[in-house]
Amino acid sequence: MGEGGVNGGRRGGPCGARGRGLCGPLPRPQAPPARLRGEEAAALGTGTRREARSAEQEPEPDTTAATTTCAAVIKMSWHPQYRSSKFRHVFGKPATKEHCYDSVPITQSVHDNHFCAVNPHFIAVVTECAGGGAFLVIPLHQTGKLDPHYPKVCGHKGNVLDIKWNPFDDFEIASCSEDATIKIWDIPKQLLTRNFTACRKELVGHSRRVGLVEWHPTAANILFSAGYDYKVMVWNLDTKESVIMSPVKTIDCHQDVILSMSFNTNGSLLATTCKDRKIRVLDPRAGTVLQEASYKGHRANKVLFLGNLNKLLSTGTSRWNNRQMALWDQDDLSVPLTEEDLDGSSGVLFPFYDADTNMLYIVGKGDGNIRYYEVSADKPHLNYLTEYRSSHPQKGIGVMPKRGLDVSSCEIFRFYKLITTKCLIEPVSMIVPRRSESYQEDIYPPTAGAQPSLTAREWLSGMSKGPILVSLRPGSELLSPGPLPPERPLSDPMVPASPQLLNQTGKLFAEDGRRPLSLQEEKASRWAAEHRLEEKKTWLTNGFDIFECPPPKTENELLQMFYRQQEEIRRLRELVTQREVQAKQLELEIKNLRMSSQWF
């Protein structure tokens, strides 16, 4: 190639346009084919060199338009779809063998229920029992191999189909059975030594077996049950009767067996799915149907309210029998907002929603995977994050309430997988990877606590309130106003009171029992409350409760406990040193004040 051809090829705009072309180099002269004679090849080369020289002598073209054109092409052809999220890297962490529950006789029932209920104190599992239905109640810290003669909670005449803990009482659980009854049990705080058969209340109203029970999310002592008689019954447990024969409300708008129930945040709406594959949104107090979905392209099996987003999520199957989930507007169930096919398996999909983090978890029955998404109010509403994979299929699943999570390890959700092939219950923690070990305020917003915001009478009269929120920070108090529990008397052994103060309060009450509290008594009660709060804070060490922390079972746990205690001792020594320095500073200030007062 001649020199003019090289120089002409190097000219161009900043976008890479060379020679006469806008966005491409000047084409190189092609080598003559082998079959051409030598004279023809020489003529071809001469013609190419002439064209290059003429291009070099021509004026340089305007490259501004070329630059604009290239920029427009690049901008239109590249649209990055990255979405910023603090939960993008959430991962599932299964518990070690020592922290699992082994040799648990899990039920062989074919019903599509969870068969497991969890709270910060106990884990309850439906089990097999000859001559009736039963379930196990195991303390949460009692991991390892279960005694084959471990006591059961038994009293039903048929198989137990569903169990649910009271969200406002960690020692009360409801169970329903094939014998068409619902029983309410008070679990003793001490360990069971024999089979527990005495229930506190029995609810008799269904004519066929009862498949589902659900506690109201904000009102105390309100229980819902769904039976194979196509009825949903509302029960008021705030009575002295041990056997309740009639519910306060019966909802009989369904045409087939009810498959699932879900409440909205304040419990003013109830969503159900039925075997006729329809989704219904009901007013639970009036029993009327507010919305009904008759969409043929999605056959719903489970339904779930998505917090305060005014949306519903249902799982089921598509027309081609693929497992599918659909998102709905709760005010318009004519057509789903979006549908997504997952796979071709046949197991039921259990949806779980965390309103604090806007994360949706999809757990498949019969497979070991847990998919999770982030839900947003804007399109696309469902943003896939990742998937926890396991080779052990789950038959049922339990979920720990947010107040029972380990905030020191950035745990935002915890599942309890029922693995029937191994007779094993495996906890799986969903963890946000963070380097800092301090409390992460951004992933733990205020969450629903264990205190009801309404009584049963208030809810039945038409009142609706959201849940009372609490902070998950260790030692924190309620964030929402609500009825406070009764305070301990001043003679509580956990709170020492001075004898002089007790004598004075005794004399005052002897004079007038209805007399309002004096200033000194008010100060004393305030001091007692503050002292109890400080004492409660000292019980919590690095996010663990000293009195509920189980003893170490392995050498590794023992070493971790030892290092934790050494760190606590070091911290306390530093605190004592700081207090001593503060005391010396105060002594010097007092001495200076005395000296200055003497001068004046």
Coordinates of C-alpha atoms in Angstrom, one line a residue:
M1 CA 0.0 0.0 0.0
G2 CA 1.3 3.5 -0.8
E3 CA 2.1 6.2 1.7
G4 CA -1.0 8.2 0.6
G5 CA -3.2 5.3 1.4
V6 CA -1.8 5.0 4.9
N7 CA -2.3 8.6 5.7
G8 CA -5.7 8.7 4.2
G9 CA -6.7 5.7 6.4
R10 CA -5.6 7.4 9.6
R11 CA -7.7 10.4 9.1
G12 CA -11.1 10.5 10.9
G13 CA -13.3 11.8 13.6
P14 CA -13.1 11.1 17.3
C15 CA -15.6 8.3 17.0
G16 CA -13.3 6.2 14.9
A17 CA -14.5 7.4 11.4
R18 CA -11.6 7.1 9.0
G19 CA -11.1 8.4 5.4
R20 CA -14.4 9.1 3.7
G21 CA -16.5 6.7 5.7
L22 CA -18.3 8.0 8.8
C23 CA -18.0 5.0 11.1
G24 CA -15.5 2.6 9.4
P25 CA -12.0 2.4 8.0
L26 CA -11.1 2.9 4.3
P27 CA -11.3 -0.5 2.7
R28 CA -7.9 -2.0 2.1
P29 CA -6.9 -2.9 -1.5
Q30 CA -7.6 -6.6 -2.0
A31 CA -4.8 -8.9 -3.2
P32 CA -5.3 -10.0 -6.9
P33 CA -6.6 -13.5 -7.3
A34 CA -4.1 -16.1 -8.1
R35 CA -5.7 -16.9 -11.4
L36 CA -5.1 -13.3 -12.7
R37 CA -2.1 -12.7 -14.9
G38 CA 0.8 -10.5 -13.8
E39 CA -0.2 -7.5 -16.0
E40 CA -3.8 -7.5 -14.7
A41 CA -2.5 -7.6 -11.1
A42 CA -0.2 -4.7 -11.8
A43 CA -3.1 -2.7 -13.3
L44 CA -5.3 -3.4 -10.3
G45 CA -2.6 -2.3 -7.8
T46 CA -2.0 0.9 -9.8
G47 CA -5.7 1.8 -9.8
T48 CA -5.9 1.3 -6.0
R49 CA -3.0 3.6 -5.3
R50 CA -4.5 6.3 -7.5
E51 CA -7.7 6.2 -5.6
A52 CA -5.9 6.5 -2.3
R53 CA -3.9 9.5 -3.6
S54 CA -7.1 11.2 -4.8
A55 CA -8.7 10.6 -1.4
E56 CA -5.7 12.2 0.3
Q57 CA -6.0 15.3 -1.8
E58 CA -9.8 15.8 -1.1
P59 CA -10.8 18.1 1.7
E60 CA -11.4 16.5 5.2
P61 CA -15.2 15.7 5.8
D62 CA -17.1 17.1 8.7
T63 CA -16.9 14.5 11.6
T64 CA -19.4 16.2 14.0
A65 CA -22.3 14.5 12.4
A66 CA -20.4 11.2 12.6
T67 CA -19.8 11.6 16.3
T68 CA -23.4 12.4 17.0
T69 CA -24.6 9.5 14.9
C70 CA -22.3 7.0 16.7
A71 CA -23.3 8.3 20.1
A72 CA -26.9 7.9 19.3
V73 CA -26.4 4.4 18.1
I74 CA -24.5 3.5 21.3
K75 CA -27.2 5.0 23.5
M76 CA -30.0 3.3 21.8
S77 CA -28.4 -0.1 21.7
W78 CA -27.3 -0.5 25.3
H79 CA -29.8 -0.3 28.2
P80 CA -28.2 -1.8 31.4
Q81 CA -30.8 -3.4 33.6
Y82 CA -28.9 -3.3 36.9
R83 CA -31.1 -2.7 40.0
S84 CA -29.6 -1.5 43.2
S85 CA -30.8 -3.5 46.2
K86 CA -29.4 -4.2 49.7
F87 CA -30.8 -7.7 49.5
R88 CA -29.2 -8.7 46.2
H89 CA -26.6 -10.9 48.0
V90 CA -28.9 -12.6 50.6
F91 CA -27.9 -16.2 51.0
G92 CA -29.4 -19.2 52.7
K93 CA -27.4 -20.8 55.5
P94 CA -28.5 -24.3 56.7
A95 CA -27.9 -25.2 60.3
T96 CA -25.2 -27.7 61.2
K97 CA -26.1 -31.2 62.3
E98 CA -25.8 -30.3 66.0
H99 CA -28.4 -27.5 65.6
C100 CA -31.0 -29.6 63.7
Y101 CA -33.8 -31.7 65.2
D102 CA -33.2 -35.3 64.4
S103 CA -35.3 -38.5 64.7
V104 CA -38.6 -36.5 64.6
P105 CA -41.5 -38.7 63.4
I106 CA -43.0 -36.2 60.9
T107 CA -46.6 -36.8 59.7
Q108 CA -47.2 -38.7 56.4
S109 CA -50.4 -36.8 55.7
V110 CA -50.9 -35.8 52.1
H111 CA -52.6 -32.5 52.9
D112 CA -51.0 -29.3 51.5
N113 CA -50.4 -27.6 54.8
H114 CA -47.2 -26.4 56.6
F115 CA -47.4 -29.1 59.4
C116 CA -45.0 -26.9 61.5
A117 CA -45.4 -23.8 63.6
V118 CA -42.5 -21.9 65.3
N119 CA -42.2 -19.1 67.9
P120 CA -39.2 -17.8 69.9
H121 CA -39.7 -20.5 72.5
F122 CA -41.0 -23.7 70.8
I123 CA -41.3 -25.5 67.6
A124 CA -44.5 -27.6 67.0
V125 CA -44.6 -30.4 64.4
V126 CA -47.6 -32.6 63.4
T127 CA -46.6 -36.2 64.0
E128 CA -47.9 -39.7 63.6
C129 CA -49.9 -41.2 66.5
A130 CA -51.9 -44.4 66.8
G131 CA -55.5 -44.0 67.8
G132 CA -55.8 -40.3 67.0
G133 CA -54.0 -37.1 66.1
A134 CA -51.1 -35.5 67.9
F135 CA -48.3 -33.1 67.5
L136 CA -44.9 -32.5 69.2
V137 CA -43.9 -29.3 71.1
I138 CA -40.1 -29.1 71.3
P139 CA -38.2 -26.3 73.1
L140 CA -36.3 -24.3 70.5
H141 CA -32.9 -24.8 72.1
Q142 CA -33.4 -28.6 72.5
T143 CA -31.7 -29.6 69.3
G144 CA -30.1 -32.9 68.4
K145 CA -31.6 -36.3 68.4
L146 CA -35.1 -36.5 69.9
D147 CA -36.1 -39.2 72.4
P148 CA -38.4 -41.8 70.7
H149 CA -40.6 -41.6 73.8
Y150 CA -40.8 -37.8 73.8
P151 CA -44.3 -36.7 75.1
K152 CA -46.9 -35.6 72.6
V153 CA -49.8 -33.2 72.7
C154 CA -52.7 -35.5 71.9
G155 CA -56.4 -35.3 72.4
H156 CA -57.9 -35.2 68.9
K157 CA -59.7 -38.3 67.7
G158 CA -58.6 -37.8 64.1
N159 CA -55.4 -36.7 62.4
V160 CA -54.2 -33.2 63.1
L161 CA -54.3 -31.1 59.9
D162 CA -53.0 -27.7 61.0
I163 CA -51.4 -26.0 64.0
K164 CA -50.8 -22.3 64.6
W165 CA -49.2 -20.4 67.6
N166 CA -51.0 -17.5 69.1
P167 CA -49.0 -14.4 67.9
F168 CA -49.6 -12.7 71.2
D169 CA -49.0 -15.6 73.5
D170 CA -46.0 -17.9 72.9
F171 CA -47.5 -20.6 75.2
E172 CA -50.9 -21.0 73.5
I173 CA -51.4 -23.0 70.3
A174 CA -54.5 -23.9 68.2
S175 CA -54.9 -27.2 66.4
C176 CA -57.6 -28.5 64.0
S177 CA -58.3 -32.1 63.1
E178 CA -60.3 -34.6 61.0
D179 CA -62.6 -35.0 64.0
A180 CA -64.2 -31.6 63.0
T181 CA -63.0 -29.9 66.2
I182 CA -60.5 -27.1 67.0
K183 CA -58.7 -27.3 70.3
I184 CA -56.8 -24.5 72.2
W185 CA -53.8 -25.7 74.3
D186 CA -51.9 -23.9 77.0
I187 CA -48.4 -25.3 76.8
P188 CA -46.6 -25.4 80.3
K189 CA -43.4 -23.5 80.6
Q190 CA -41.6 -26.5 82.1
L191 CA -40.7 -29.5 79.9
L192 CA -43.4 -32.1 79.3
T193 CA -42.8 -35.3 81.1
R194 CA -45.8 -37.2 79.8
N195 CA -48.4 -37.0 77.0
F196 CA -50.5 -33.7 77.3
T197 CA -54.2 -34.3 76.8
A198 CA -56.0 -31.5 78.6
C199 CA -56.9 -28.7 76.3
R200 CA -58.1 -25.3 77.5
K201 CA -60.9 -24.8 75.0
E202 CA -62.7 -26.9 72.4
L203 CA -64.5 -25.3 69.5
V204 CA -67.3 -27.4 68.0
G205 CA -69.2 -26.0 65.0
H206 CA -68.0 -27.6 61.8
S207 CA -69.9 -30.6 60.4
R208 CA -66.9 -32.0 58.5
R209 CA -63.1 -32.1 59.1
V210 CA -61.3 -28.8 59.7
G211 CA -58.4 -28.1 57.4
L212 CA -57.1 -24.6 58.3
V213 CA -56.9 -22.4 61.4
E214 CA -55.6 -18.7 61.4
W215 CA -55.3 -16.2 64.2
H216 CA -56.3 -12.6 63.7
P217 CA -53.1 -10.5 63.2
T218 CA -54.1 -7.5 65.5
A219 CA -57.1 -8.5 67.7
A220 CA -56.7 -10.8 70.7
N221 CA -58.6 -14.0 71.1
I222 CA -60.0 -14.0 67.6
L223 CA -59.6 -17.3 65.6
F224 CA -60.7 -18.3 62.1
S225 CA -61.2 -21.8 60.9
A226 CA -62.0 -23.3 57.5
G227 CA -63.6 -26.7 57.1
Y228 CA -64.5 -29.2 54.5
D229 CA -68.1 -28.1 54.9
Y230 CA -67.1 -25.1 52.7
K231 CA -67.5 -22.7 55.7
V232 CA -65.2 -20.2 57.4
M233 CA -66.0 -19.7 61.1
V234 CA -65.0 -16.8 63.3
W235 CA -64.5 -17.7 67.0
N236 CA -64.3 -15.4 70.0
L237 CA -62.1 -17.1 72.7
D238 CA -62.6 -14.3 75.2
T239 CA -65.2 -16.3 77.2
K240 CA -65.2 -18.5 80.2
E241 CA -66.7 -21.5 78.5
S242 CA -64.4 -24.5 78.0
V243 CA -66.5 -25.8 75.1
I244 CA -67.8 -23.2 72.6
M245 CA -70.6 -24.6 70.4
S246 CA -71.3 -21.7 68.1
P247 CA -69.1 -19.2 66.3
V248 CA -69.7 -15.4 66.3
K249 CA -69.8 -15.4 62.5
T250 CA -70.1 -18.0 59.7
I251 CA -69.0 -17.2 56.2
D252 CA -70.6 -19.6 53.7
C253 CA -69.9 -18.0 50.3
H254 CA -67.6 -20.7 49.0
Q255 CA -68.7 -23.4 46.6
D256 CA -65.9 -26.0 47.4
V257 CA -63.1 -26.8 49.8
I258 CA -61.1 -23.8 51.1
L259 CA -57.4 -24.1 50.4
S260 CA -55.8 -21.1 52.1
M261 CA -56.6 -17.9 54.1
S262 CA -54.6 -14.7 54.5
F263 CA -55.2 -11.4 56.3
N264 CA -54.1 -7.9 55.3
T265 CA -52.0 -5.9 57.8
N266 CA -54.8 -4.7 60.1
G267 CA -57.0 -7.7 59.7
S268 CA -59.9 -5.8 58.0
L269 CA -59.8 -8.0 54.9
L270 CA -59.6 -11.8 54.4
A271 CA -58.4 -13.4 51.1
T272 CA -59.2 -17.0 50.4
T273 CA -58.6 -19.6 47.6
C274 CA -61.0 -22.4 46.9
K275 CA -60.9 -25.7 45.1
D276 CA -63.0 -24.0 42.4
R277 CA -59.7 -22.1 41.7
K278 CA -61.2 -18.7 42.5
I279 CA -59.7 -16.0 44.7
R280 CA -62.0 -14.1 46.9
V281 CA -61.5 -11.0 49.1
L282 CA -64.0 -10.9 52.0
D283 CA -65.0 -8.6 54.8
P284 CA -64.5 -11.0 57.7
R285 CA -66.9 -9.2 60.0
A286 CA -69.8 -8.9 57.5
G287 CA -69.1 -12.1 55.6
T288 CA -69.6 -10.4 52.3
V289 CA -67.5 -10.9 49.1
L290 CA -65.8 -7.7 48.0
Q291 CA -63.8 -9.0 45.1
E292 CA -63.8 -12.3 43.2
A293 CA -61.3 -13.5 40.5
S294 CA -62.6 -15.8 37.8
Y295 CA -59.5 -15.6 35.6
K296 CA -59.2 -18.9 33.6
G297 CA -55.5 -18.7 32.9
H298 CA -54.4 -19.1 36.5
R299 CA -55.7 -21.8 38.8
A300 CA -54.8 -20.5 42.3
N301 CA -53.9 -22.8 45.2
K302 CA -52.4 -20.4 47.8
V303 CA -53.0 -16.7 48.3
L304 CA -51.1 -14.0 50.3
F305 CA -51.6 -10.3 51.1
L306 CA -48.4 -8.3 50.4
G307 CA -48.4 -6.0 53.4
N308 CA -49.4 -2.4 52.6
L309 CA -48.8 -2.6 48.9
N310 CA -52.5 -3.2 48.2
K311 CA -51.6 -6.3 46.2
L312 CA -52.2 -10.1 46.4
L313 CA -49.9 -12.9 45.4
S314 CA -51.2 -16.3 44.5
T315 CA -49.5 -19.5 43.6
G316 CA -50.9 -22.3 41.5
T317 CA -50.8 -23.7 38.0
S318 CA -51.2 -22.4 34.5
R319 CA -53.3 -23.8 31.7
W320 CA -50.3 -26.1 30.7
N321 CA -50.0 -27.3 34.3
N322 CA -46.8 -25.4 35.0
R323 CA -46.3 -24.1 38.5
Q324 CA -47.0 -20.4 38.4
M325 CA -47.4 -17.3 40.5
A326 CA -49.5 -14.3 39.8
L327 CA -49.7 -10.8 41.2
W328 CA -53.1 -9.1 41.6
D329 CA -54.4 -5.7 42.5
Q330 CA -56.6 -6.3 45.6
D331 CA -59.2 -3.8 44.3
D332 CA -59.4 -5.4 40.8
L333 CA -59.2 -9.2 40.4
S334 CA -60.3 -9.3 36.8
V335 CA -56.8 -9.7 35.3
P336 CA -53.5 -10.3 37.1
L337 CA -50.9 -7.6 37.0
T338 CA -48.2 -10.1 36.1
E339 CA -47.8 -13.9 35.8
E340 CA -44.6 -15.9 36.0
D341 CA -44.1 -19.6 35.2
L342 CA -41.6 -21.3 37.5
D343 CA -41.2 -25.0 36.5
G344 CA -43.2 -28.1 35.6
S345 CA -43.2 -29.8 39.0
S346 CA -46.4 -30.9 40.6
G347 CA -45.8 -29.8 44.3
V348 CA -47.7 -26.9 45.9
L349 CA -45.9 -23.6 46.2
F350 CA -46.0 -22.0 49.6
P351 CA -45.6 -18.2 49.5
F352 CA -44.1 -16.2 52.5
Y353 CA -43.9 -12.4 52.5
D354 CA -41.7 -10.2 54.8
A355 CA -43.3 -6.8 54.9
D356 CA -40.3 -5.3 56.6
T357 CA -37.9 -6.0 53.8
N358 CA -40.5 -6.4 50.9
M359 CA -39.0 -9.8 50.2
L360 CA -41.1 -12.7 48.9
Y361 CA -40.1 -16.3 49.4
I362 CA -41.5 -19.2 47.3
V363 CA -41.1 -22.6 48.9
G364 CA -42.0 -25.7 46.8
K365 CA -43.4 -28.8 48.4
G366 CA -41.5 -31.9 47.3
D367 CA -38.4 -30.0 46.3
G368 CA -35.5 -28.5 48.3
N369 CA -35.3 -25.1 46.7
I370 CA -36.4 -21.7 48.1
R371 CA -36.7 -18.9 45.6
Y372 CA -36.8 -15.3 46.8
Y373 CA -37.8 -12.0 45.1
E374 CA -38.0 -8.4 46.0
V375 CA -41.5 -6.9 45.5
S376 CA -41.9 -3.2 44.5
A377 CA -45.0 -1.1 43.8
D378 CA -43.6 -0.1 40.3
K379 CA -43.1 -2.3 37.3
P380 CA -41.6 -4.9 37.2
H381 CA -43.3 -5.7 40.5
L382 CA -41.4 -9.0 41.1
N383 CA -37.6 -8.7 40.9
Y384 CA -35.8 -12.1 41.1
L385 CA -32.9 -12.2 43.5
T386 CA -31.6 -15.7 43.7
E387 CA -32.4 -19.2 44.9
Y388 CA -31.4 -21.4 47.8
R389 CA -30.8 -24.9 46.5
S390 CA -30.8 -28.1 48.5
S391 CA -30.9 -31.8 47.6
H392 CA -33.3 -32.6 50.5
P393 CA -37.0 -32.1 49.6
Q394 CA -39.3 -30.6 52.2
K395 CA -42.7 -31.9 53.1
G396 CA -43.7 -28.9 55.2
I397 CA -42.2 -25.6 56.4
G398 CA -42.2 -23.4 59.5
V399 CA -41.3 -19.7 59.8
M400 CA -39.8 -18.0 62.8
P401 CA -41.4 -14.6 63.7
K402 CA -39.2 -11.6 63.2
R403 CA -38.8 -11.0 67.0
G404 CA -37.1 -14.5 67.3
L405 CA -34.3 -13.8 64.7
D406 CA -30.6 -13.4 65.5
V407 CA -30.0 -9.7 64.7
S408 CA -26.3 -10.0 65.6
S409 CA -25.7 -12.2 62.5
C410 CA -27.9 -10.1 60.2
E411 CA -30.5 -12.8 59.9
I412 CA -33.7 -11.5 58.2
F413 CA -35.7 -14.7 57.8
R414 CA -35.6 -18.3 59.1
F415 CA -37.2 -21.4 57.8
Y416 CA -37.6 -24.8 59.4
K417 CA -37.7 -27.5 56.7
L418 CA -39.5 -30.8 57.4
I419 CA -37.4 -33.5 55.7
T420 CA -39.4 -36.7 56.0
T421 CA -36.7 -38.8 54.2
K422 CA -34.4 -38.2 57.1
C423 CA -36.9 -37.6 59.9
L424 CA -35.1 -34.2 60.2
I425 CA -36.1 -30.6 60.9
E426 CA -33.4 -28.3 59.4
P427 CA -33.3 -24.6 60.1
V428 CA -32.3 -22.4 57.2
S429 CA -31.3 -18.8 57.9
M430 CA -31.5 -16.0 55.3
I431 CA -28.6 -13.7 56.0
V432 CA -27.6 -10.4 54.6
P433 CA -23.8 -10.4 54.3
R434 CA -22.4 -7.5 56.4
R435 CA -18.9 -7.1 57.8
S436 CA -20.0 -5.0 60.8
E437 CA -21.3 -6.9 63.9
S438 CA -23.2 -3.9 65.2
Y439 CA -27.0 -3.6 64.9
Q440 CA -28.0 -2.9 61.3
E441 CA -30.9 -0.3 61.5
D442 CA -31.5 -0.3 57.7
I443 CA -32.4 -4.0 57.4
Y444 CA -34.4 -4.2 60.7
P445 CA -37.2 -1.6 60.5
P446 CA -39.9 -1.6 63.2
T447 CA -41.9 -4.8 63.1
A448 CA -45.1 -6.2 64.6
G449 CA -44.6 -7.1 68.2
A450 CA -46.3 -9.7 70.5
Q451 CA -48.9 -7.3 71.9
P452 CA -52.5 -7.0 70.4
S453 CA -53.7 -3.6 69.4
L454 CA -57.4 -4.5 69.8
T455 CA -59.5 -6.6 72.1
A456 CA -62.0 -9.2 70.7
R457 CA -64.9 -7.0 71.5
E458 CA -63.4 -3.9 69.9
W459 CA -62.7 -5.8 66.7
L460 CA -66.2 -7.3 66.5
S461 CA -67.7 -3.9 67.0
G462 CA -66.0 -2.6 63.8
M463 CA -62.7 -1.1 64.9
S464 CA -59.5 -1.7 62.9
K465 CA -56.0 -0.9 64.0
G466 CA -52.6 -1.8 62.6
P467 CA -50.1 -3.9 64.6
I468 CA -48.1 -2.4 67.5
L469 CA -44.6 -2.0 66.3
V470 CA -41.4 -2.8 68.2
S471 CA -37.8 -2.4 67.4
L472 CA -35.6 -5.5 67.2
R473 CA -32.6 -3.7 68.8
P474 CA -31.8 -5.5 72.0
G475 CA -33.2 -3.7 75.1
S476 CA -35.6 -1.5 73.1
E477 CA -39.2 -0.7 74.0
L478 CA -42.5 -0.4 72.1
L479 CA -42.6 2.2 69.4
S480 CA -46.4 2.4 69.1
P481 CA -48.7 3.4 71.9
G482 CA -50.7 0.6 73.4
P483 CA -52.0 -0.9 76.7
L484 CA -49.0 -1.5 78.9
P485 CA -48.8 -4.6 81.0
P486 CA -49.3 -4.3 84.8
E487 CA -46.2 -3.3 86.6
R488 CA -44.6 -5.4 89.3
P489 CA -45.1 -4.3 92.9
L490 CA -42.2 -2.6 94.7
S491 CA -41.6 -5.7 96.8
D492 CA -40.6 -7.6 93.6
P493 CA -37.6 -9.7 94.5
M494 CA -35.9 -8.6 91.3
V495 CA -36.1 -5.0 92.3
P496 CA -34.8 -4.2 95.8
A497 CA -36.7 -1.4 97.6
S498 CA -35.5 0.4 100.7
P499 CA -37.3 -0.3 104.0
Q500 CA -38.0 3.4 104.7
L501 CA -39.8 3.7 101.4
L502 CA -41.9 0.7 102.1
N503 CA -42.9 1.9 105.6
Q504 CA -43.9 5.3 104.2
T505 CA -46.0 3.8 101.4
G506 CA -47.6 1.4 103.9
K507 CA -48.7 4.3 106.1
L508 CA -50.1 6.2 103.2
F509 CA -52.2 3.3 102.0
A510 CA -53.3 2.6 105.6
E511 CA -54.6 6.2 105.8
D512 CA -56.5 6.1 102.5
G513 CA -56.6 3.2 100.2
R514 CA -58.0 5.2 97.3
R515 CA -55.6 8.1 97.7
P516 CA -53.6 8.9 94.5
L517 CA -49.9 8.3 94.5
S518 CA -47.7 10.8 96.2
L519 CA -44.6 12.4 94.6
Q520 CA -42.3 10.1 96.5
E521 CA -44.3 7.0 95.4
E522 CA -44.3 8.2 91.9
K523 CA -40.5 8.6 92.0
A524 CA -40.1 5.2 93.5
S525 CA -42.3 3.5 90.8
R526 CA -40.4 5.4 88.1
W527 CA -37.1 4.3 89.6
A528 CA -38.3 0.7 89.8
A529 CA -39.3 0.7 86.1
E530 CA -36.0 2.3 85.1
H531 CA -34.1 -0.3 87.2
R532 CA -36.0 -3.1 85.6
L533 CA -35.2 -1.8 82.1
E534 CA -31.5 -1.5 83.0
E535 CA -31.6 -4.9 84.5
K536 CA -33.2 -6.3 81.3
K537 CA -30.6 -4.6 79.2
T538 CA -27.8 -6.3 81.2
W539 CA -29.4 -9.7 80.6
L540 CA -28.9 -9.2 76.8
T541 CA -25.2 -9.8 75.9
N542 CA -24.1 -9.5 72.3
G543 CA -27.7 -10.2 71.2
F544 CA -28.2 -13.3 73.4
D545 CA -30.4 -13.8 76.4
I546 CA -28.3 -15.1 79.3
F547 CA -31.2 -17.1 80.7
E548 CA -32.4 -18.6 77.4
C549 CA -29.0 -19.2 75.8
P550 CA -28.6 -23.0 75.6
P551 CA -25.4 -24.6 77.0
P552 CA -22.7 -25.5 74.5
K553 CA -22.8 -29.0 73.1
T554 CA -19.6 -29.2 71.1
E555 CA -16.0 -28.1 71.7
N556 CA -16.3 -25.4 69.0
E557 CA -19.4 -23.9 70.8
L558 CA -17.6 -24.0 74.1
L559 CA -14.6 -22.1 72.6
Q560 CA -17.0 -19.5 71.1
M561 CA -18.7 -19.1 74.4
F562 CA -15.4 -18.7 76.2
Y563 CA -14.2 -16.0 73.8
R564 CA -17.5 -14.2 74.0
Q565 CA -17.2 -14.2 77.8
Q566 CA -13.6 -12.9 77.6
E567 CA -14.8 -10.1 75.3
E568 CA -17.6 -9.2 77.7
I569 CA -15.2 -9.2 80.7
R570 CA -12.8 -6.9 78.8
R571 CA -15.7 -4.6 77.9
L572 CA -16.9 -4.4 81.5
R573 CA -13.3 -3.6 82.7
E574 CA -13.2 -0.8 80.3
L575 CA -16.5 0.4 81.5
V576 CA -15.4 0.3 85.2
T577 CA -12.2 2.2 84.3
Q578 CA -14.3 4.9 82.6
R579 CA -16.6 5.2 85.6
E580 CA -13.6 5.5 87.9
V581 CA -12.2 8.3 85.7
Q582 CA -15.6 10.1 85.8
A583 CA -15.8 9.7 89.6
K584 CA -12.3 11.3 90.0
Q585 CA -13.3 14.2 87.7
L586 CA -16.4 14.8 89.8
E587 CA -14.4 14.7 93.0
L588 CA -12.0 17.4 91.5
E589 CA -15.0 19.5 90.4
I590 CA -16.5 19.3 93.9
K591 CA -13.2 20.2 95.5
N592 CA -12.8 23.2 93.1
L593 CA -16.3 24.4 93.9
R594 CA -15.6 24.2 97.6
M595 CA -12.4 26.2 97.2
S596 CA -14.1 28.8 95.2
S597 CA -17.0 29.1 97.7
Q598 CA -14.5 29.6 100.5
W599 CA -12.8 32.5 98.6
F600 CA -16.2 34.2 98.2

